[in-house]
Amino acid sequence: MIRRPPRSTQSRSSAASDVYKRQIWYLLPSVRSELAKELVKLGFSQKEVAKRLGISEAAVSHYVKEKRGKKIDLDKEARNEIKRLASDMASSEAATNLIPRTCEICILVRKSDVLCKLHRSLDSVPANCRVCSELFK
């Protein structure tokens, strides 16, 4: 097993890389999970949700059953944006700018302290760490 050096000896760019990895592994699945659940609530089948989101039916099933995408508790503002996106997707056959709107939701979440809390729960992070706040001003 390869062990990474203690956080205090890692460079700022390495810490930033860790933060970005957290977004891919935790934030994006949480957003997708909430979006999949909202689309199912609006009456879409898991197959149709998978097609609209460009993911597998198995992934949708895991999101709906909360087996995936539950590490981050999204705040009310992010959940409202996800509901708006789901509603827009439900009212149009056209792709409702899924990728840019998902990115906007992720940016909204990054501006809160959600990723910092997650990062601290997963790693030993110095108390004076400001990587998230510096990256996502």
C-alpha atoms as one frame of an Amber mdcrd trajectory, in Angstrom:
protein
   0.000   0.000   0.000   1.332   3.415  -0.943   1.029   5.946   1.832   0.891
   9.625   1.094   2.893  12.030   3.249   1.212  13.822   6.134  -0.882  16.798
   5.034   1.540  19.272   6.581   4.293  18.200   4.152   2.112  18.213   1.060
   2.269  21.173  -1.259  -0.626  23.570  -1.776  -1.199  22.158  -5.274  -1.438
  18.664  -3.831  -4.004  19.828  -1.281  -5.940  21.548  -4.075  -5.815  18.321
  -6.057  -7.328  16.497  -3.073 -10.152  19.041  -2.952 -10.896  18.563  -6.648
 -10.892  14.798  -6.203 -13.465  15.189  -3.421 -15.716  16.990  -5.874 -15.559
  14.150  -8.383 -15.942  11.380  -5.798 -18.513  13.001  -3.514 -20.063  16.254
  -4.740 -21.031  15.266  -8.280 -22.604  11.954  -7.172 -24.591  13.813  -4.489
 -25.932  16.273  -7.053 -26.728  13.467  -9.501 -28.432  11.502  -6.744 -30.718
  14.376  -5.801 -31.468  15.112  -9.452 -32.292  11.456 -10.197 -34.615  11.287
  -7.175 -36.369  14.505  -8.227 -36.924  13.198 -11.760 -38.357   9.941 -10.387
 -40.689  11.993  -8.146 -41.835  13.805 -11.287 -42.894  10.477 -12.790 -39.948
   9.434 -14.911 -38.888   5.807 -15.002 -35.363   4.960 -13.932 -34.633   4.060
 -17.555 -35.727   7.528 -18.742 -33.782   9.222 -15.937 -30.670   7.290 -16.977
 -31.140   8.374 -20.584 -31.653  12.041 -19.683 -28.684  12.140 -17.314 -26.385
  10.090 -19.534 -25.720   7.506 -16.829 -26.539   3.815 -16.427 -29.823   2.495
 -15.090 -27.833   0.798 -12.328 -26.417   4.165 -11.266 -29.925   5.637 -11.147
 -31.094   2.694  -9.048 -28.210   3.229  -6.609 -28.978   6.950  -6.383 -32.693
   6.384  -5.793 -32.012   3.722  -3.144 -29.394   6.021  -1.582 -26.614   3.481
  -1.991 -24.519   6.091  -3.792 -24.210   9.860  -3.546 -25.007  10.348   0.155
 -21.702  11.568   1.620 -22.625  15.229   1.221 -25.713  16.780   2.746 -26.665
  19.494   0.274 -28.100  22.713   1.644 -31.547  24.088   0.890 -30.328  26.449
  -1.825 -28.596  23.640  -3.743 -31.645  21.366  -3.372 -33.897  24.135  -4.733
 -31.634  24.561  -7.768 -31.730  20.805  -8.355 -35.529  20.868  -8.155 -35.620
  23.696 -10.727 -33.331  21.748 -13.035 -35.466  18.608 -12.686 -38.598  20.601
 -13.394 -37.019  22.153 -16.491 -35.861  18.731 -17.671 -39.356  17.337 -17.145
 -41.012  20.103 -19.148 -38.745  19.812 -22.182 -37.520  17.022 -24.405 -34.487
  19.128 -25.232 -31.344  18.863 -23.157 -31.819  21.692 -20.670 -28.151  22.638
 -20.472 -27.575  19.761 -18.063 -23.802  20.082 -17.816 -23.595  23.869 -17.319
 -26.457  23.835 -14.837 -24.912  20.941 -12.911 -21.666  22.933 -12.817 -23.547
  25.951 -11.459 -24.983  23.790  -8.678 -21.527  22.447  -7.847 -20.160  26.008
  -7.729 -22.970  26.977  -5.384 -22.101  24.078  -3.062 -18.367  24.808  -3.226
 -18.979  28.347  -1.963 -20.445  26.919   1.239 -18.374  25.037   3.817 -19.728
  21.632   2.780 -16.548  20.443   1.064 -14.377  21.686   3.942 -16.467  19.669
   6.392 -16.208  16.604   4.164 -12.459  17.066   3.711 -11.971  17.346   7.488
 -14.062  14.226   8.075 -11.972  12.185   5.635  -8.447  13.479   6.280  -6.411
  15.077   8.984  -6.480  18.700   7.890  -4.665  21.457   9.765  -6.972  23.779
  11.673  -5.665  26.749   9.696  -6.295  25.130   6.282  -7.797  27.635   3.831
  -7.406  25.708   0.562 -11.153  25.442  -0.110 -11.857  29.089   0.638  -8.922
  30.203  -1.531  -9.896  27.950  -4.441 -13.579  28.820  -4.467 -13.738  32.550
  -3.819
